[in-house]
Each structure stands twice: as C-alpha cells, then as structure tokens.
mmCIF file of C-alpha atoms in Angstrom:
data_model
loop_
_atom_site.group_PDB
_atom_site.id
_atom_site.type_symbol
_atom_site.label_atom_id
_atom_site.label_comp_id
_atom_site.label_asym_id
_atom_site.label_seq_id
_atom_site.Cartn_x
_atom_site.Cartn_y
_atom_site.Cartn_z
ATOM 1 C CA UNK A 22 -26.092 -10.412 23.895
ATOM 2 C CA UNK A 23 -24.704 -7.005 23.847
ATOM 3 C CA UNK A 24 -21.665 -7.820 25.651
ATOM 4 C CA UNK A 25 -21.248 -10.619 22.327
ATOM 5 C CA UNK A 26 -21.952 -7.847 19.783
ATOM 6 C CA UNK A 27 -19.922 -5.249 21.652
ATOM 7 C CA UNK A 28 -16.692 -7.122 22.107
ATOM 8 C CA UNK A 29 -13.882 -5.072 22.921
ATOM 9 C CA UNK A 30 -15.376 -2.451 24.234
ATOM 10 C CA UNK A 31 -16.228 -4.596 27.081
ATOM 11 C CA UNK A 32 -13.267 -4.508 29.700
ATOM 12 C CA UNK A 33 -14.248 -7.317 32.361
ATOM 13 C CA UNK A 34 -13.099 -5.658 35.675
ATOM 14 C CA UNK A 35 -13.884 -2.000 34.564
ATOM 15 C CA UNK A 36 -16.831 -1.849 32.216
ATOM 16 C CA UNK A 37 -16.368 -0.529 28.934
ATOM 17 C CA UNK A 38 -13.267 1.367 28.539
ATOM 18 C CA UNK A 39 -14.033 5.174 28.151
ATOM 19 C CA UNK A 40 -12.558 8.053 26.277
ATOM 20 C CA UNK A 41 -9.076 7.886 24.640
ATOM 21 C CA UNK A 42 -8.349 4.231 25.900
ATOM 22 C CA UNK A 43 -11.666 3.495 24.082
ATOM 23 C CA UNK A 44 -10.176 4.118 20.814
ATOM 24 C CA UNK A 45 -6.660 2.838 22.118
ATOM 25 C CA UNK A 46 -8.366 -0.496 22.663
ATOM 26 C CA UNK A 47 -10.799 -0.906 20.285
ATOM 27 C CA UNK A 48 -11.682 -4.373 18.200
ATOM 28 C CA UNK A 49 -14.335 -2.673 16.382
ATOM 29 C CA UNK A 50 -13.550 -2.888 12.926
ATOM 30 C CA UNK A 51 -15.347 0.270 11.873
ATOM 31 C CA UNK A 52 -12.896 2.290 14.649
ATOM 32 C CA UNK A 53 -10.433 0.584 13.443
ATOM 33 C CA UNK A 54 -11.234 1.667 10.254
ATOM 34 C CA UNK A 55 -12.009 5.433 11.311
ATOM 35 C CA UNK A 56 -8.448 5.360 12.643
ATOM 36 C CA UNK A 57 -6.536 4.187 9.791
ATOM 37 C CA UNK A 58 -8.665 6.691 7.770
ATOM 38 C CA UNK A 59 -7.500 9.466 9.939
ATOM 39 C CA UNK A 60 -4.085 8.405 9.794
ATOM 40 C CA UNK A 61 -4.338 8.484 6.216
ATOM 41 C CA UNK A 62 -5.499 12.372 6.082
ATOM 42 C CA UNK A 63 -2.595 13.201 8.310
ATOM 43 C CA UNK A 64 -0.107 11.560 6.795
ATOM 44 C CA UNK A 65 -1.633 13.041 3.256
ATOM 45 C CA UNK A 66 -1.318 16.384 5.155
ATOM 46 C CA UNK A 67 2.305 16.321 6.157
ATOM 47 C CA UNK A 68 3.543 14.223 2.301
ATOM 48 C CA UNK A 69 1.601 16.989 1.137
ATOM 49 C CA UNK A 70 2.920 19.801 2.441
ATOM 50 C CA UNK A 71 6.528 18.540 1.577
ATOM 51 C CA UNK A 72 5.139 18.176 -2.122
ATOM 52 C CA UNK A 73 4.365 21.716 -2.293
ATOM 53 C CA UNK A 74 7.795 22.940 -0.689
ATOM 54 C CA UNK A 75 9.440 20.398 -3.456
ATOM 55 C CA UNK A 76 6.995 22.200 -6.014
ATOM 56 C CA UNK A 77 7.855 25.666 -4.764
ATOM 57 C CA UNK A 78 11.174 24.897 -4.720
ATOM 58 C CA UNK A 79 11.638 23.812 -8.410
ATOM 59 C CA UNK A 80 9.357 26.618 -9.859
ATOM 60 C CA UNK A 81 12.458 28.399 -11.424
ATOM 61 C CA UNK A 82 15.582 26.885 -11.419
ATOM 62 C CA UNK A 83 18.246 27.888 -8.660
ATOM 63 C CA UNK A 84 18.064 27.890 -5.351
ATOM 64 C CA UNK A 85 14.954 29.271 -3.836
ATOM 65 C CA UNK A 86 13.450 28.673 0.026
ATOM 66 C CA UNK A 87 15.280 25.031 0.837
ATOM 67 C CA UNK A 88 19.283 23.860 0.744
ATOM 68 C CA UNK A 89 20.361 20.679 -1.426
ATOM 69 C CA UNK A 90 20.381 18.725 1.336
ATOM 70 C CA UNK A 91 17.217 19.208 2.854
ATOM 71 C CA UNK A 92 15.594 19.337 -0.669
ATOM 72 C CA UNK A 93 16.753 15.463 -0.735
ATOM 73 C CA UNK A 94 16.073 14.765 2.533
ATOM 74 C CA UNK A 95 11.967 15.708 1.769
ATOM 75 C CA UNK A 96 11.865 13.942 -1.123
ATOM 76 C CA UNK A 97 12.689 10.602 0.422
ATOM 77 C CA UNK A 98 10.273 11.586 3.199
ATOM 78 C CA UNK A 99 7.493 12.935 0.485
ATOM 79 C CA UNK A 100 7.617 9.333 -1.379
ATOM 80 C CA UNK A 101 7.641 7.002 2.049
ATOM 81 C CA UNK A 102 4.626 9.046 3.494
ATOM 82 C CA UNK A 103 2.753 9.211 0.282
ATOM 83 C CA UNK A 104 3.287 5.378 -0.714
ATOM 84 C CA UNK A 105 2.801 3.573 3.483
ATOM 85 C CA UNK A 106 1.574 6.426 4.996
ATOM 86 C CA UNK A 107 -1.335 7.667 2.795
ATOM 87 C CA UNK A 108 -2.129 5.569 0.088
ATOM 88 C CA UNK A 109 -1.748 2.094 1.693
ATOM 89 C CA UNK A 110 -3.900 3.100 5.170
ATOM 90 C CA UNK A 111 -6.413 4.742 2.982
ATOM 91 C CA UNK A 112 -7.246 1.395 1.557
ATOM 92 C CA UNK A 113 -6.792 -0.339 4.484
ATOM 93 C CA UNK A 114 -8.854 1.623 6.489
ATOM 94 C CA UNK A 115 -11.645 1.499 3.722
ATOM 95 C CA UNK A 116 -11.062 -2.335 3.691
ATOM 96 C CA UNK A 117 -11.741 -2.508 7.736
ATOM 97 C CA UNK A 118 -15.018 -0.320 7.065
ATOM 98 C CA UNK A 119 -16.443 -2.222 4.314
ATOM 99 C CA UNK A 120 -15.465 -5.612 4.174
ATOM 100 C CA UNK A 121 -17.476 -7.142 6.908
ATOM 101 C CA UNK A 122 -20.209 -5.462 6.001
ATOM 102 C CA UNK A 123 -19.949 -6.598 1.912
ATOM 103 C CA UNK A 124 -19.335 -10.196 3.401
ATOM 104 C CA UNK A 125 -21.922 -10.130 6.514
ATOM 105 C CA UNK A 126 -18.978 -10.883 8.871
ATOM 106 C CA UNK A 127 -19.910 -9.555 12.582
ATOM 107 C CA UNK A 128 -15.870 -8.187 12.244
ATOM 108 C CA UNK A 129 -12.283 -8.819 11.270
ATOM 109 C CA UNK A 130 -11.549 -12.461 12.026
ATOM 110 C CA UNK A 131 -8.636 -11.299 13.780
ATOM 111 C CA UNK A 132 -9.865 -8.443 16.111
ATOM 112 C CA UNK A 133 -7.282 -7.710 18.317
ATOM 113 C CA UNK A 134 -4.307 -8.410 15.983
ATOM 114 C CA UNK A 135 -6.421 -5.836 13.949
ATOM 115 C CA UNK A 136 -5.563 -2.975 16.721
ATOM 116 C CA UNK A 137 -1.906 -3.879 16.914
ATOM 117 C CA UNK A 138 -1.505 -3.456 13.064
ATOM 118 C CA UNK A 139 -2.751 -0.170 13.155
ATOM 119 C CA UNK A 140 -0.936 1.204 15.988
ATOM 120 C CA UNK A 141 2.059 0.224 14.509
ATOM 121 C CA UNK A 142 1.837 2.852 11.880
ATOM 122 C CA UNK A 143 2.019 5.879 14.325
ATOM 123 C CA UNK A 144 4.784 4.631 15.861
ATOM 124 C CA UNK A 145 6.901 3.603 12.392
ATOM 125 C CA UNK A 146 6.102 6.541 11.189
ATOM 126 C CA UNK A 147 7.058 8.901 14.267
ATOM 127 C CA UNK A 148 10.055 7.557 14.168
ATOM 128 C CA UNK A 149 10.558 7.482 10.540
ATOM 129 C CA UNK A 150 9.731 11.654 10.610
ATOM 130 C CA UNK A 151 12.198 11.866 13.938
ATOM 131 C CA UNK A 152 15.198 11.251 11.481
ATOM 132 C CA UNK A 153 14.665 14.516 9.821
ATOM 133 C CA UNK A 154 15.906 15.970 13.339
ATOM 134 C CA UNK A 155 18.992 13.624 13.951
ATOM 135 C CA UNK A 156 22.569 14.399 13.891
ATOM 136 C CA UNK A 157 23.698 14.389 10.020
ATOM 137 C CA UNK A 158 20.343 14.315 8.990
ATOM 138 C CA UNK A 159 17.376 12.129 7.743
ATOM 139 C CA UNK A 160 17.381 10.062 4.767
ATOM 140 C CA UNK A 161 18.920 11.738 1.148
ATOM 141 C CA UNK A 162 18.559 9.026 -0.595
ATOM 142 C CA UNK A 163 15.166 8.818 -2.385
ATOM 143 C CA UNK A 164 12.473 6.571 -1.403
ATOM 144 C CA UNK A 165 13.810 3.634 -3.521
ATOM 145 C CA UNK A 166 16.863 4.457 -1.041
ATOM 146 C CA UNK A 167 19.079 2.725 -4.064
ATOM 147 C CA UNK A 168 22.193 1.430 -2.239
ATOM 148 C CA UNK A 169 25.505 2.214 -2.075
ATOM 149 C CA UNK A 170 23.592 5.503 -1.507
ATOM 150 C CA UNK A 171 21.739 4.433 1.087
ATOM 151 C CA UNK A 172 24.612 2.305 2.621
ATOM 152 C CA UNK A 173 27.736 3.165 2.489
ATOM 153 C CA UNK A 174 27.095 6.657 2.102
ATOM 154 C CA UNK A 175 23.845 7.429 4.324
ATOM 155 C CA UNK A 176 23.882 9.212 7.057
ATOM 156 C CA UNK A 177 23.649 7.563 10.755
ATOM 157 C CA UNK A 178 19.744 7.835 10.891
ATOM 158 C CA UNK A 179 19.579 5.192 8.014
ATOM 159 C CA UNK A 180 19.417 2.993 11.069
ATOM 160 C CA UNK A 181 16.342 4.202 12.041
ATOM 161 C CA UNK A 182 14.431 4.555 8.915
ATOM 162 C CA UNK A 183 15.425 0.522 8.054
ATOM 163 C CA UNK A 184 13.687 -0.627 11.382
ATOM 164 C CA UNK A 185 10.463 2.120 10.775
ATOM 165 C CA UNK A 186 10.533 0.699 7.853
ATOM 166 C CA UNK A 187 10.364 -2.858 9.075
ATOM 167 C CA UNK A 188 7.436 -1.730 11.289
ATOM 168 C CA UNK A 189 5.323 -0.851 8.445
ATOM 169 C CA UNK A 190 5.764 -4.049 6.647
ATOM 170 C CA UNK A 191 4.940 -6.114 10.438
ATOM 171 C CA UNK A 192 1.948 -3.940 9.909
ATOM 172 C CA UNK A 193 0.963 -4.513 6.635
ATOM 173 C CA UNK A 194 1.839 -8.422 6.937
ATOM 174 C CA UNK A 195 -0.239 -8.723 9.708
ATOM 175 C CA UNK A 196 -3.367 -6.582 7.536
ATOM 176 C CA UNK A 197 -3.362 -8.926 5.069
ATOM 177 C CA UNK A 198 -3.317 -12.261 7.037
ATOM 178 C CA UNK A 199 -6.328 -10.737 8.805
ATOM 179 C CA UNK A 200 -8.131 -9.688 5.143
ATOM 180 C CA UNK A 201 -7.299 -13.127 3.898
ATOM 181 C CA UNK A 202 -8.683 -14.993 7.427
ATOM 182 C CA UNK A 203 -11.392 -12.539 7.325
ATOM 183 C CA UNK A 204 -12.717 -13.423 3.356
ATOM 184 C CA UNK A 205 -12.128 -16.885 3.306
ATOM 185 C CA UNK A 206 -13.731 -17.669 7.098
ATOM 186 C CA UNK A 207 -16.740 -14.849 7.828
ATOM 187 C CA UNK A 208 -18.628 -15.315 5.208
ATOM 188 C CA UNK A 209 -22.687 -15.369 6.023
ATOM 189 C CA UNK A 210 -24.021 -18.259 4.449
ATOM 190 C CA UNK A 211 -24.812 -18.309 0.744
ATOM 191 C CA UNK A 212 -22.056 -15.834 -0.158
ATOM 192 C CA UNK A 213 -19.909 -18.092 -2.474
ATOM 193 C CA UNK A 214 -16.811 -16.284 -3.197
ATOM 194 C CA UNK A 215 -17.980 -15.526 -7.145
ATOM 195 C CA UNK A 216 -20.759 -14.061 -5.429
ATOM 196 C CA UNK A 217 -19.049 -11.241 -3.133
ATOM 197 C CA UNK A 218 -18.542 -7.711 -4.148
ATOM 198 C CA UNK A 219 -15.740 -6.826 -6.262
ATOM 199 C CA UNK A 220 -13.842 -4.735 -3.792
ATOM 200 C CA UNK A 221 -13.812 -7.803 -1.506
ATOM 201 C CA UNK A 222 -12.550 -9.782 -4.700
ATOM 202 C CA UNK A 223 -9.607 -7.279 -5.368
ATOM 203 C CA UNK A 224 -8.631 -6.450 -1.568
ATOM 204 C CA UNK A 225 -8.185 -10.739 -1.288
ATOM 205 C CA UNK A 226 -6.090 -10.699 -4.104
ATOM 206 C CA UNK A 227 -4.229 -7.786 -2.770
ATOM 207 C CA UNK A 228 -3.464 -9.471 0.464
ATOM 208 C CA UNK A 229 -1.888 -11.905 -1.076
ATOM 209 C CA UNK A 230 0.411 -9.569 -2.834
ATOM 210 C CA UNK A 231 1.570 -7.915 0.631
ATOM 211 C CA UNK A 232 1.996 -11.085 2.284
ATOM 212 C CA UNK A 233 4.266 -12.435 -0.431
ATOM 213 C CA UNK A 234 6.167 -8.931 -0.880
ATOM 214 C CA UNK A 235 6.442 -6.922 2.633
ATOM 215 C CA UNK A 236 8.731 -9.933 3.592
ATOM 216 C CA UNK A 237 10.974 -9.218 0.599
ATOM 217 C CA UNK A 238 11.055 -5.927 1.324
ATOM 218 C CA UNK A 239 11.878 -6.815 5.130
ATOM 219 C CA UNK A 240 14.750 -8.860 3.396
ATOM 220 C CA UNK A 241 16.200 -5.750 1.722
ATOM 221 C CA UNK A 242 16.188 -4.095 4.074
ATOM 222 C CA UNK A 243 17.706 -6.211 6.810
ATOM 223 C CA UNK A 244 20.500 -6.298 4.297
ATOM 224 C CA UNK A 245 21.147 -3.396 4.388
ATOM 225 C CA UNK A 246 21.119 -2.979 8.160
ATOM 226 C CA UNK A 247 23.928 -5.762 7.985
ATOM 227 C CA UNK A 248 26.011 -3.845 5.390
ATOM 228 C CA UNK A 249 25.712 -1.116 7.248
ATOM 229 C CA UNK A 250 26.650 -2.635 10.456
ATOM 230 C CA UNK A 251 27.473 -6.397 10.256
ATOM 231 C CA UNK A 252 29.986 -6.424 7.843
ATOM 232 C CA UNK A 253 28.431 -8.228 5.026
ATOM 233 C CA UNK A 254 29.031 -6.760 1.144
ATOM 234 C CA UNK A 255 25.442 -7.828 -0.069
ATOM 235 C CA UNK A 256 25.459 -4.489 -2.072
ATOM 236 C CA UNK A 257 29.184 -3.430 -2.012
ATOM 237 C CA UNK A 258 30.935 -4.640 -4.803
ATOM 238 C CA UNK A 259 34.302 -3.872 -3.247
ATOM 239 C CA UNK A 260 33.293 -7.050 -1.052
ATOM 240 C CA UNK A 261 31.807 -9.306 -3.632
ATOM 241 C CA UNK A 262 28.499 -8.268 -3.414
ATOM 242 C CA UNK A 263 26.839 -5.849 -6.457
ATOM 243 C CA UNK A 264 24.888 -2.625 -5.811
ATOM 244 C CA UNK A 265 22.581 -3.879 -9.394
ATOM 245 C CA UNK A 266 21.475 -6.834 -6.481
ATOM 246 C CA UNK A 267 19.421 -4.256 -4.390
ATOM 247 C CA UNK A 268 17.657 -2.950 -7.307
ATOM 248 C CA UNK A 269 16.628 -6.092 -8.255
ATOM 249 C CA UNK A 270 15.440 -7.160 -4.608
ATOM 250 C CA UNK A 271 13.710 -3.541 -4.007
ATOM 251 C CA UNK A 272 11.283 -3.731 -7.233
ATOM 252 C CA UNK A 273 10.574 -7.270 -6.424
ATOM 253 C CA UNK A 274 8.948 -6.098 -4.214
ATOM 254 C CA UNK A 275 8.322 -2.569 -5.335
ATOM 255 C CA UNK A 276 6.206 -3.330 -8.669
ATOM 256 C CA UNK A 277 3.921 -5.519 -6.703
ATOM 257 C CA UNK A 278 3.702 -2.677 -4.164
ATOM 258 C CA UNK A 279 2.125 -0.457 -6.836
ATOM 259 C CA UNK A 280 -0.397 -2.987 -7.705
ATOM 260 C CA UNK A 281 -1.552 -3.172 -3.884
ATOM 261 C CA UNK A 282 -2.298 1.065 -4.374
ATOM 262 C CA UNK A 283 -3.980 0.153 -7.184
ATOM 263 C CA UNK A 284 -5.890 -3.228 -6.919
ATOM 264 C CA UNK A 285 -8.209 -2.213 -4.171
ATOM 265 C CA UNK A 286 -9.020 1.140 -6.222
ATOM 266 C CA UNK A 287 -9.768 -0.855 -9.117
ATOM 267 C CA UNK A 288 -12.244 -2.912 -6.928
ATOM 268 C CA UNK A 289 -14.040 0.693 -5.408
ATOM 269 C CA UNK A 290 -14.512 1.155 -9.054
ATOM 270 C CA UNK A 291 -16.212 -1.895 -9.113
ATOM 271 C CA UNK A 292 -18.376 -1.072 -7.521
ATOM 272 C CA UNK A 293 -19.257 2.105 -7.789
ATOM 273 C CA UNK A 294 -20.023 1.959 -11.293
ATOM 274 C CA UNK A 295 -22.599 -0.325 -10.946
ATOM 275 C CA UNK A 296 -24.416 1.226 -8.761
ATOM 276 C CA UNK A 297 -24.458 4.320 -10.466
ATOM 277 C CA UNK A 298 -25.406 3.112 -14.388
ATOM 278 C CA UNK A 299 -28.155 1.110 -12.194
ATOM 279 C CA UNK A 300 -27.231 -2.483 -14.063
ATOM 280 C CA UNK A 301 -24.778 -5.459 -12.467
ATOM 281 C CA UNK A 302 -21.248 -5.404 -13.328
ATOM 282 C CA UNK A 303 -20.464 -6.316 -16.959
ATOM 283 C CA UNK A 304 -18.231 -9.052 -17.154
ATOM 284 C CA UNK A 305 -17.889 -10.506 -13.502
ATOM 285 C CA UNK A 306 -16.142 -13.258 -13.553
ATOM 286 C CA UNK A 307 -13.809 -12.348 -16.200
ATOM 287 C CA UNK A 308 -13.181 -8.787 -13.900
ATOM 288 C CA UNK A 309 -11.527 -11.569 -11.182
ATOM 289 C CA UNK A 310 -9.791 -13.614 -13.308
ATOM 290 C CA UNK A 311 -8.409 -10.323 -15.193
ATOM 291 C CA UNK A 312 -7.747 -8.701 -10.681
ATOM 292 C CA UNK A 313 -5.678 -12.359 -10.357
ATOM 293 C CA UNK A 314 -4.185 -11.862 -13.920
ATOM 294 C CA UNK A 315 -2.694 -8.746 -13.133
ATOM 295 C CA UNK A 316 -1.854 -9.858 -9.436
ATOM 296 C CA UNK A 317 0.310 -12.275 -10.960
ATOM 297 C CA UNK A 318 2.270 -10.881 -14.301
ATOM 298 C CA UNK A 319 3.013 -8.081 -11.254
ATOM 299 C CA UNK A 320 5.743 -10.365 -10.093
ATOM 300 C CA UNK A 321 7.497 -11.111 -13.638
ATOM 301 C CA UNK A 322 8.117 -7.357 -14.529
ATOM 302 C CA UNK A 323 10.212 -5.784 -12.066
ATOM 303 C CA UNK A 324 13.588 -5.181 -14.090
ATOM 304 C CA UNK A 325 11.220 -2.485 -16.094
ATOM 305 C CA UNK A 326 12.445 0.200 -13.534
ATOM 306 C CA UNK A 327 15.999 -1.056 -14.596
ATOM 307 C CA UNK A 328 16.019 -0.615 -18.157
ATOM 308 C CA UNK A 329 19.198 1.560 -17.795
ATOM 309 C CA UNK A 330 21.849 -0.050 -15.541
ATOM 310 C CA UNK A 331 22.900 -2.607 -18.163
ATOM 311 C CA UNK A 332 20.803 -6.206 -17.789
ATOM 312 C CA UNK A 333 21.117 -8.281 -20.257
ATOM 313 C CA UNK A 334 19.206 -7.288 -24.249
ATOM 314 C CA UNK A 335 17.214 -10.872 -23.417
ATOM 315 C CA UNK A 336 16.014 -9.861 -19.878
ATOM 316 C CA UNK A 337 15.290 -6.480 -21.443
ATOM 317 C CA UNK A 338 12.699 -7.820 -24.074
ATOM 318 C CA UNK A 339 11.418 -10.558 -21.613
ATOM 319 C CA UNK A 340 10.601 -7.895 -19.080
ATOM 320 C CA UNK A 341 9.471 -5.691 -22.171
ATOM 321 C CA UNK A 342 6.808 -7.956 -23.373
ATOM 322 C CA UNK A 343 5.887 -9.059 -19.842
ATOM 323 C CA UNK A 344 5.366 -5.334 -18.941
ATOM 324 C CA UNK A 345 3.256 -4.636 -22.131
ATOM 325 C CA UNK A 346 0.971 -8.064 -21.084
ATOM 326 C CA UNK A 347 -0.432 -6.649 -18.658
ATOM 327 C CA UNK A 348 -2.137 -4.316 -20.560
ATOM 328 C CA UNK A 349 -4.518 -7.415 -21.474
ATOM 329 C CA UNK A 350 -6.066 -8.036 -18.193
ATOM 330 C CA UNK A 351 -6.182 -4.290 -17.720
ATOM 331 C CA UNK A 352 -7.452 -3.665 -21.053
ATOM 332 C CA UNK A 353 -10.409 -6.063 -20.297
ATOM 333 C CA UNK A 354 -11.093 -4.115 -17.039
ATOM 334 C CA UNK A 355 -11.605 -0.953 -19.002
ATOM 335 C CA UNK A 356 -13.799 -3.158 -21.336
ATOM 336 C CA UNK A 357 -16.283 -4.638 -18.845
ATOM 337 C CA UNK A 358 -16.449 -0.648 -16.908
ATOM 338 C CA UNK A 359 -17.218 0.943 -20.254
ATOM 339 C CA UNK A 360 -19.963 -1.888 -20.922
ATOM 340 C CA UNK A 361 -21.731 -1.814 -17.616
ATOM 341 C CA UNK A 362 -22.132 2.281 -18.365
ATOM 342 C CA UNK A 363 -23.363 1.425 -21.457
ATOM 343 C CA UNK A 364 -27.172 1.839 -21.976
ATOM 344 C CA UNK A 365 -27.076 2.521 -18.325
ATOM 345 C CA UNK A 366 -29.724 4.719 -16.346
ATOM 346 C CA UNK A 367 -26.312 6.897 -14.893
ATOM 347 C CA UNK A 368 -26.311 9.814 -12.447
ATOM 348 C CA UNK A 369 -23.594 11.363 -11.580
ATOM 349 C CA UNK A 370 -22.781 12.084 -8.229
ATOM 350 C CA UNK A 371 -19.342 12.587 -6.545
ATOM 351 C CA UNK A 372 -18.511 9.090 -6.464
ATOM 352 C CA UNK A 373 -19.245 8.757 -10.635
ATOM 353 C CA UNK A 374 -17.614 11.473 -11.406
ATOM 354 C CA UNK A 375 -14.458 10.337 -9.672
ATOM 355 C CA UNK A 376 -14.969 6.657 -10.952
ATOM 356 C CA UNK A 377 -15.688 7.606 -14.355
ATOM 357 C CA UNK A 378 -12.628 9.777 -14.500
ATOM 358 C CA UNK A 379 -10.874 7.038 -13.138
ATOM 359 C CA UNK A 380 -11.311 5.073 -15.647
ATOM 360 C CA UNK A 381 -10.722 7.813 -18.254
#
C-alpha cells in the first residue's frame, strides 16, 4: 500500500530516490507545490530588487546610480519576473498544494507531466536573466516588448528571451491541462462541481484562460522570431505587415493574462472569508457564474490598452463599454464578500486582514 500512496518517490531498481534527486523527481503534488512556491519567493526576490534600483533610480530626476540603457534593460526584466516568475508560480504552486486536498484527489491527475512543468521555469527563466550578460545587451524593450522595438531594433539576445519565453508558456499550457484533468477527473465521490470550494471553482476557470491564451502568446512570439530571422514583415510595415498587428495579438493574450493573476486570488478570497465571518459563502452560485462572467468579457476588451494608436471611434466605444461590463460580474463579487461578513462572528487574523483589504 505504501508503495501506491508513495508513488514517485518509489524508484524500482534503487528504492526511493534520496536527497536532491528526491526533489528533482518528485510526483508529489505538495513538493511540487513547495517548489513552485520557492520559485516564486526567488523570483519575487530578484523582480524585487530591480524594482527598488528602478525606484532609487527615479527618486529625483537625472541620472543617479544606473545608465539609460540598463535602466530599460531592468524594466523589461522587472515586468517578465514579476508577471511569470512570481505572480503566476505563486498561484500555481498554491493550486498544486490545495487542490487535491479541496477535491479529495490522492494527487495531480497528471503527476509526472506535473514535474516537467515546473522545471521548466528554472530553466526559462535562467536563460531569460542570462541575456542581461550577452553581447549588446538584454531586452530594452519593455515587457509588452511592443515591436518594431523589439524587432527590428532589439538587440541580438531578443533571440533568447522569445524561446524563454516560449518555455514559460509550454509550462503554463501544460499546468493548466493538468488543473483541468485534475478537477474534472479526481473528484471523491459526492463532490458535484457546485459543491467544491471556490478556489477550485476559479483556478478551473483560470485554466481555461491559459490554455486558450499561452498559445497566442506562443504565436506572437514565434512571429517575431520569423521577422527577426525568417524574413517575414508580420510587424514591419515597410513589408506589408503593420506594427498596430502585434499590439493587437500581445493583449489578446495579455488582458486575459491579468485575469489568470487575479482569478485564483479572487477564489483564496473565497474562501478565506468564509471561514473567518464563520457563515457559508453568500451568493455561491452566482460567485461562479460572475468567476466565468469575467473569464469570458476578458477576451472582448483587449484594444483598452490601445486607446491611443488610432483604432477606429466604433472599436473605441465597443471596447469602452465592454471594459466598463465587467465591472458587473465584479461588482457582484464585492456584493456576495461584503454579505457573507455581514452579521458574521469575524476574527481577524493575518489571512482576514489581507482578504478584507483585498476586497477594500
């Protein structure tokens, strides 16, 4: 029985594997989970630290301790490590922890490809940080790395940073096929899906979201790997192609992308609530139909971060009111959190505190 229960640790010719290859190895979904959580407080560490050089830096104008160049060069590197290095594996890992256990799975339905996804991360991510220390320099360009900036006119590690970032989204397409197979498989008996914890509810819905945008983002990307080197004018209007394209391709995916960071915070809130104002959830079943709600007008409001490059007055106002819907769902989110505090017995430890701020 413990070799059923204890799978992957369990190396058939060797016993159990021991020390570093332990962790190196692991299926365990709670290791798994450790590690992406680590990752997370790394990677928080070193986006961190470039926030408070960018900080420092701009304190009074002029320059201070960094050159121009450099400046640009951490700022890209600040917003890629914040955004797939610390926010995204922070929820990840927390989804690994706690979503077997919400759903009374024995693990991840998908053990092993579990590992690979994680390990992926270190190695994007070393080699998106090794372009800082190439010839001409790492990425300048922002992390929305806007062509023709970040094509025509980026430096030769560009290269580099398109396939790191092509490992993160392998990873991250690969977490959420796993999340999905996981919710909608290992579920004990009895736990309907209107019946599983809220986090559960919004980390399904936000799987869905990363499988439908990483590969769009792949797609930009690999574009601009074949302007760069193929050829092709996808983004170069001298060849037929128009820079305004890659915006619009980039926050396709990149609205979405800030509803994953948020989604699965929104479900921890969920929670947490709750459990502190010592009542259920107000509002259940509307909270999931308001998670999918907001899941969905995600994808129909992307030209918002292009209100200035000249679309169209009629896109304008459709993306406009779109934008402003999803204040609705949201709206009834803040509703239902406010009325399951209500007449509640509340304490307020550290996790109240932070989810009633939240929600301030």
């Amino acid at each position: 029985m413990s070799a059923v229960i204890d799978h992957g640790h369990t190396d058939h010719h060797h016993g159990p594997a021991k020390g570093l290859m332990r962790w190196v190895l692991t299926t365990n979904h709670k290791d798994i989970g450790t590690m992406y959580l680590w990752f997370s407080f790394c990677m928080f560490l070193l986006g961190g630290s470039m926030a408070m050089v960018i900080r420092a830096e701009l304190f009074q104008p002029g320059l201070q301790i960094v050159q121009p160049e450099f400046f640009n060069q951490m700022t890209t590197m600040h917003g890629l490590i914040m955004v797939f290095g610390a926010v995204m594996p922070a929820f990840v890992g927390l989804a690994n922890w706690m979503i077997p256990l919400m759903i009374g799975a024995p693990d991840m339905a998908l053990p092993r490809m579990n590992n690979f996804s994680f390990w992926l991360l270190p190695a994007a991510f070393g080699l998106l940080v090794s372009t800082l220390f190439m010839e001409g320099g790492g990425p300048n360009f922002g992390w929305t790395f806007y062509a023709p900036l970040s094509t025509t006119y980026g430096p030769e590690s560009t290269t580099f940073f398109i396939f790191a970032i092509h490992l993160m989204g392998i990873s991250s397409i690969m977490g959420a096929i796993n999340v999905v197979a996981t919710i909608l498989n290992l579920r004990a008996p009895g736990m309907t899906l209107m019946k599983m914890p809220l986090f559960v509810w919004t980390w399904l819905i936000t799987a869905f979201l990363l499988i439908a945008v990483m590969p769009v983002l792949a797609g930009c990307v690999t574009m601009m790997l074949m302007d760069i080197h193929f050829g092709t004018s996808f983004f170069n209007a001298a060849g037929g192609g128009d820079p305004v394209l890659f915006q619009h391709v980039f926050w396709f995916f990149g609205h979405p992308e800030v509803y994953i960071m948020i989604l699965p915070a929104f479900g921890a809130v969920s929670s947490i609530i709750p459990a502190f104002a010592r009542k259920p959830l107000f509002g259940y079943t509307s909270m999931v139909y308001a998670t999918a709600a907001i899941a969905f007008l995600s994808f129909i409001v992307w030209a918002h971060h292009m209100f200035t490059v000249g679309i169209p007055l009629t896109g304008e106002l459709f993306f406009m009111y779109a934008t402003m819907l999803i204040a609705v769902p949201t709206g009834v989110k803040v509703f239902n959190w406010a009325s399951t505090m209500w007449q509640g017995s509340m304490t307020f430890e550290a996790p109240m505190l932070f989810s009633v701020a939240f929600v301030i």
